[in-house]
Amino acid sequence: MNNFQPIVSSSFWTGEELAKREDLFAVFESAHLSEIKYLMSGDLEKASNIRIMLNNIADSLENGSGVVIIKNLPVLGLNEIEAKKMFLNLVSMIGTPVSQSAEGEMIFSVRDSGFSDDDPRSRGPNTRKKLSFHSDRCDVIGFLCLQQAMSGGENQIVSSVAIHNYMIENHPELLELLYEPFYYKRHNVDTVNKLPYCRQPIFSVTEGEFACNLLRVLIDRAYALPEISDMSDAQKSALDKVEEIASIPKMHFSYRQEPGDIMLLNNWVTLHKRTEFEDYDSPNEKRHILRAWFSPSNNRPIDPLFKDNYGDHRAGYVRGGMKAVSKS
């Protein structure tokens, strides 16, 4: 059995500890608000104060806690097109946005679409259901809240470093399995991808840098394929244990976004989930979150096995997202 060592990192925290961190919140002050017009016009070189803030945030996401919540972005009165444009321009100042579908969506609307469970267009974010702890196919994920639900829809974030270190102390035999590659099925909206599945580890350390990646639904779909051997009971137990540890109240940080809040998460050091929610009846009042996937230039190296799913694994390279259908 491998002699795993605890990961020493600023991204190692409990929920209570994160809530007290100075790098958790950033706020749009008057100097930033005066430059919002440049986020709308795309004249980003003039948004100097915003850029300073976002440069600090980029460093915190990669070298700090891995979680930043920006408050006070003025979204009241914006229509969906305007809000998406402003959000896309903002995240492009931190990194390179990547597509979230075969249609090339750079900003994805997270809201209940009313699709049935067997509808191929259905994705977890487009339901009211609770989601399990997971990471997305990008270096950093961003959520901008336009409208919160009537109740529920709370975000829960956990340090995957903390889960890893917890397992060293309590479940080392399961931790070893999570360093081995698991099969992931191609997502049902990833229609341009010719690979039916790929293999990648849950936990890995590459060139001294820790990374965690987990999307259980795609793992379960892969092992349901006839050409892939069944997942072992030990593998299932290891995956279940990650969810169990993340769900311990003291382990995760809970936060319910308000309109104008932007939540940014480094997917390699955090896992996140959303609780079930109840919506308003009026379409204009329904929960609406904008989601961005992007790749900062200061990203870490990851295991070469991620190349199939992310397009690259080297530090400093744009990676993640889904290939878009060629318009030629």
mmCIF file of N, CA and C in Angstrom, residues 134-190:
data_model
loop_
_atom_site.group_PDB
_atom_site.id
_atom_site.type_symbol
_atom_site.label_atom_id
_atom_site.label_comp_id
_atom_site.label_asym_id
_atom_site.label_seq_id
_atom_site.Cartn_x
_atom_site.Cartn_y
_atom_site.Cartn_z
ATOM 1 N N HIS A 134 -19.313 17.381 -6.615
ATOM 2 C CA HIS A 134 -18.677 17.091 -7.897
ATOM 3 C C HIS A 134 -17.770 18.241 -8.302
ATOM 4 N N SER A 135 -17.040 18.024 -9.379
ATOM 5 C CA SER A 135 -16.283 19.089 -10.041
ATOM 6 C C SER A 135 -16.709 19.129 -11.496
ATOM 7 N N ASP A 136 -16.488 20.264 -12.157
ATOM 8 C CA ASP A 136 -16.853 20.420 -13.557
ATOM 9 C C ASP A 136 -15.617 20.295 -14.444
ATOM 10 N N ARG A 137 -15.843 20.192 -15.756
ATOM 11 C CA ARG A 137 -14.743 19.968 -16.691
ATOM 12 C C ARG A 137 -14.072 21.286 -17.072
ATOM 13 N N CYS A 138 -13.425 21.883 -16.097
ATOM 14 C CA CYS A 138 -12.707 23.140 -16.325
ATOM 15 C C CYS A 138 -11.786 23.387 -15.141
ATOM 16 N N ASP A 139 -10.858 24.299 -15.305
ATOM 17 C CA ASP A 139 -9.981 24.673 -14.194
ATOM 18 C C ASP A 139 -10.758 25.438 -13.131
ATOM 19 N N VAL A 140 -11.504 26.439 -13.567
ATOM 20 C CA VAL A 140 -12.272 27.280 -12.639
ATOM 21 C C VAL A 140 -13.700 27.401 -13.149
ATOM 22 N N ILE A 141 -14.630 27.306 -12.234
ATOM 23 C CA ILE A 141 -16.048 27.499 -12.550
ATOM 24 C C ILE A 141 -16.524 28.764 -11.853
ATOM 25 N N GLY A 142 -17.368 29.542 -12.542
ATOM 26 C CA GLY A 142 -17.919 30.759 -11.970
ATOM 27 C C GLY A 142 -19.432 30.749 -12.042
ATOM 28 N N PHE A 143 -20.071 31.192 -10.966
ATOM 29 C CA PHE A 143 -21.530 31.295 -10.914
ATOM 30 C C PHE A 143 -21.904 32.748 -10.602
ATOM 31 N N LEU A 144 -22.713 33.345 -11.455
ATOM 32 C CA LEU A 144 -23.257 34.676 -11.193
ATOM 33 C C LEU A 144 -24.745 34.537 -10.926
ATOM 34 N N CYS A 145 -25.184 34.978 -9.770
ATOM 35 C CA CYS A 145 -26.596 34.881 -9.402
ATOM 36 C C CYS A 145 -27.364 36.091 -9.946
ATOM 37 N N LEU A 146 -28.363 35.815 -10.777
ATOM 38 C CA LEU A 146 -29.286 36.850 -11.243
ATOM 39 C C LEU A 146 -30.560 36.851 -10.414
ATOM 40 N N GLN A 147 -31.032 35.657 -10.075
ATOM 41 C CA GLN A 147 -32.272 35.527 -9.311
ATOM 42 C C GLN A 147 -32.191 34.262 -8.477
ATOM 43 N N GLN A 148 -32.429 34.373 -7.177
ATOM 44 C CA GLN A 148 -32.391 33.199 -6.321
ATOM 45 C C GLN A 148 -33.773 32.573 -6.231
ATOM 46 N N ALA A 149 -33.823 31.306 -5.864
ATOM 47 C CA ALA A 149 -35.086 30.580 -5.738
ATOM 48 C C ALA A 149 -35.892 31.090 -4.553
ATOM 49 N N MET A 150 -37.157 30.687 -4.510
ATOM 50 C CA MET A 150 -37.996 31.065 -3.384
ATOM 51 C C MET A 150 -37.434 30.477 -2.092
ATOM 52 N N SER A 151 -36.953 29.234 -2.172
ATOM 53 C CA SER A 151 -36.295 28.600 -1.023
ATOM 54 C C SER A 151 -35.341 27.536 -1.538
ATOM 55 N N GLY A 152 -34.313 27.237 -0.760
ATOM 56 C CA GLY A 152 -33.348 26.215 -1.155
ATOM 57 C C GLY A 152 -32.348 26.739 -2.169
ATOM 58 N N GLY A 153 -31.690 25.804 -2.862
ATOM 59 C CA GLY A 153 -30.687 26.183 -3.847
ATOM 60 C C GLY A 153 -29.404 26.685 -3.210
ATOM 61 N N GLU A 154 -29.093 26.159 -2.034
ATOM 62 C CA GLU A 154 -27.899 26.584 -1.322
ATOM 63 C C GLU A 154 -26.662 25.890 -1.901
ATOM 64 N N ASN A 155 -25.565 26.615 -1.993
ATOM 65 C CA ASN A 155 -24.303 26.037 -2.448
ATOM 66 C C ASN A 155 -23.545 25.455 -1.260
ATOM 67 N N GLN A 156 -22.969 24.285 -1.442
ATOM 68 C CA GLN A 156 -22.092 23.685 -0.450
ATOM 69 C C GLN A 156 -20.761 23.392 -1.122
ATOM 70 N N ILE A 157 -19.672 23.837 -0.512
ATOM 71 C CA ILE A 157 -18.340 23.716 -1.087
ATOM 72 C C ILE A 157 -17.441 23.034 -0.071
ATOM 73 N N VAL A 158 -16.638 22.099 -0.550
ATOM 74 C CA VAL A 158 -15.741 21.374 0.344
ATOM 75 C C VAL A 158 -14.340 21.369 -0.245
ATOM 76 N N SER A 159 -13.354 21.415 0.600
ATOM 77 C CA SER A 159 -11.962 21.301 0.173
ATOM 78 C C SER A 159 -11.664 19.838 -0.138
ATOM 79 N N SER A 160 -11.324 19.541 -1.387
ATOM 80 C CA SER A 160 -10.980 18.164 -1.727
ATOM 81 C C SER A 160 -9.645 17.771 -1.096
ATOM 82 N N VAL A 161 -8.817 18.765 -0.788
ATOM 83 C CA VAL A 161 -7.578 18.495 -0.041
ATOM 84 C C VAL A 161 -7.928 17.986 1.354
ATOM 85 N N ALA A 162 -8.928 18.603 1.973
ATOM 86 C CA ALA A 162 -9.350 18.181 3.313
ATOM 87 C C ALA A 162 -9.925 16.768 3.285
ATOM 88 N N ILE A 163 -10.676 16.430 2.230
ATOM 89 C CA ILE A 163 -11.205 15.068 2.095
ATOM 90 C C ILE A 163 -10.050 14.075 1.977
ATOM 91 N N HIS A 164 -9.078 14.406 1.138
ATOM 92 C CA HIS A 164 -7.909 13.562 0.941
ATOM 93 C C HIS A 164 -7.187 13.310 2.264
ATOM 94 N N ASN A 165 -6.919 14.370 2.997
ATOM 95 C CA ASN A 165 -6.182 14.231 4.257
ATOM 96 C C ASN A 165 -6.999 13.496 5.315
ATOM 97 N N TYR A 166 -8.315 13.675 5.307
ATOM 98 C CA TYR A 166 -9.200 12.955 6.217
ATOM 99 C C TYR A 166 -9.122 11.453 5.941
ATOM 100 N N MET A 167 -9.048 11.103 4.661
ATOM 101 C CA MET A 167 -9.008 9.689 4.299
ATOM 102 C C MET A 167 -7.667 9.049 4.669
ATOM 103 N N ILE A 168 -6.602 9.817 4.666
ATOM 104 C CA ILE A 168 -5.309 9.281 5.117
ATOM 105 C C ILE A 168 -5.425 8.798 6.560
ATOM 106 N N GLU A 169 -6.100 9.607 7.378
ATOM 107 C CA GLU A 169 -6.229 9.282 8.800
ATOM 108 C C GLU A 169 -7.242 8.180 9.057
ATOM 109 N N ASN A 170 -8.281 8.101 8.236
ATOM 110 C CA ASN A 170 -9.406 7.239 8.571
ATOM 111 C C ASN A 170 -9.688 6.110 7.585
ATOM 112 N N HIS A 171 -9.341 6.301 6.299
ATOM 113 C CA HIS A 171 -9.664 5.285 5.303
ATOM 114 C C HIS A 171 -8.549 5.149 4.272
ATOM 115 N N PRO A 172 -7.315 4.863 4.705
ATOM 116 C CA PRO A 172 -6.194 4.814 3.751
ATOM 117 C C PRO A 172 -6.361 3.743 2.683
ATOM 118 N N GLU A 173 -7.045 2.637 3.016
ATOM 119 C CA GLU A 173 -7.219 1.560 2.040
ATOM 120 C C GLU A 173 -8.129 1.988 0.891
ATOM 121 N N LEU A 174 -9.056 2.903 1.151
ATOM 122 C CA LEU A 174 -9.935 3.415 0.094
ATOM 123 C C LEU A 174 -9.248 4.526 -0.686
ATOM 124 N N LEU A 175 -8.436 5.299 -0.012
ATOM 125 C CA LEU A 175 -7.734 6.391 -0.680
ATOM 126 C C LEU A 175 -6.861 5.867 -1.819
ATOM 127 N N GLU A 176 -6.219 4.742 -1.587
ATOM 128 C CA GLU A 176 -5.351 4.170 -2.616
ATOM 129 C C GLU A 176 -6.123 3.903 -3.900
ATOM 130 N N LEU A 177 -7.365 3.467 -3.790
ATOM 131 C CA LEU A 177 -8.192 3.187 -4.970
ATOM 132 C C LEU A 177 -8.508 4.457 -5.744
ATOM 133 N N LEU A 178 -8.620 5.582 -5.035
ATOM 134 C CA LEU A 178 -8.998 6.828 -5.684
ATOM 135 C C LEU A 178 -7.849 7.442 -6.475
ATOM 136 N N TYR A 179 -6.650 6.944 -6.265
ATOM 137 C CA TYR A 179 -5.509 7.372 -7.076
ATOM 138 C C TYR A 179 -5.433 6.590 -8.385
ATOM 139 N N GLU A 180 -6.229 5.536 -8.498
ATOM 140 C CA GLU A 180 -6.251 4.743 -9.721
ATOM 141 C C GLU A 180 -7.287 5.328 -10.689
ATOM 142 N N PRO A 181 -7.096 5.118 -11.996
ATOM 143 C CA PRO A 181 -8.047 5.692 -12.970
ATOM 144 C C PRO A 181 -9.420 5.038 -12.887
ATOM 145 N N PHE A 182 -10.454 5.864 -13.015
ATOM 146 C CA PHE A 182 -11.838 5.411 -13.150
ATOM 147 C C PHE A 182 -12.300 5.740 -14.566
ATOM 148 N N TYR A 183 -13.232 4.954 -15.070
ATOM 149 C CA TYR A 183 -13.838 5.253 -16.367
ATOM 150 C C TYR A 183 -14.881 6.356 -16.216
ATOM 151 N N TYR A 184 -14.900 7.258 -17.177
ATOM 152 C CA TYR A 184 -15.909 8.315 -17.276
ATOM 153 C C TYR A 184 -16.581 8.210 -18.638
ATOM 154 N N LYS A 185 -17.895 8.185 -18.659
ATOM 155 C CA LYS A 185 -18.607 8.155 -19.937
ATOM 156 C C LYS A 185 -18.673 9.551 -20.538
ATOM 157 N N ARG A 186 -18.689 9.623 -21.847
ATOM 158 C CA ARG A 186 -18.895 10.900 -22.529
ATOM 159 C C ARG A 186 -20.235 11.491 -22.106
ATOM 160 N N HIS A 187 -20.257 12.783 -21.816
ATOM 161 C CA HIS A 187 -21.494 13.455 -21.407
ATOM 162 C C HIS A 187 -22.487 13.454 -22.563
ATOM 163 N N ASN A 188 -23.783 13.374 -22.236
ATOM 164 C CA ASN A 188 -24.793 13.285 -23.300
ATOM 165 C C ASN A 188 -24.915 14.552 -24.136
ATOM 166 N N VAL A 189 -24.366 15.678 -23.680
ATOM 167 C CA VAL A 189 -24.379 16.887 -24.518
ATOM 168 C C VAL A 189 -23.022 17.130 -25.182
ATOM 169 N N ASP A 190 -22.071 16.236 -24.930
ATOM 170 C CA ASP A 190 -20.725 16.360 -25.514
ATOM 171 C C ASP A 190 -20.700 15.615 -26.854
#
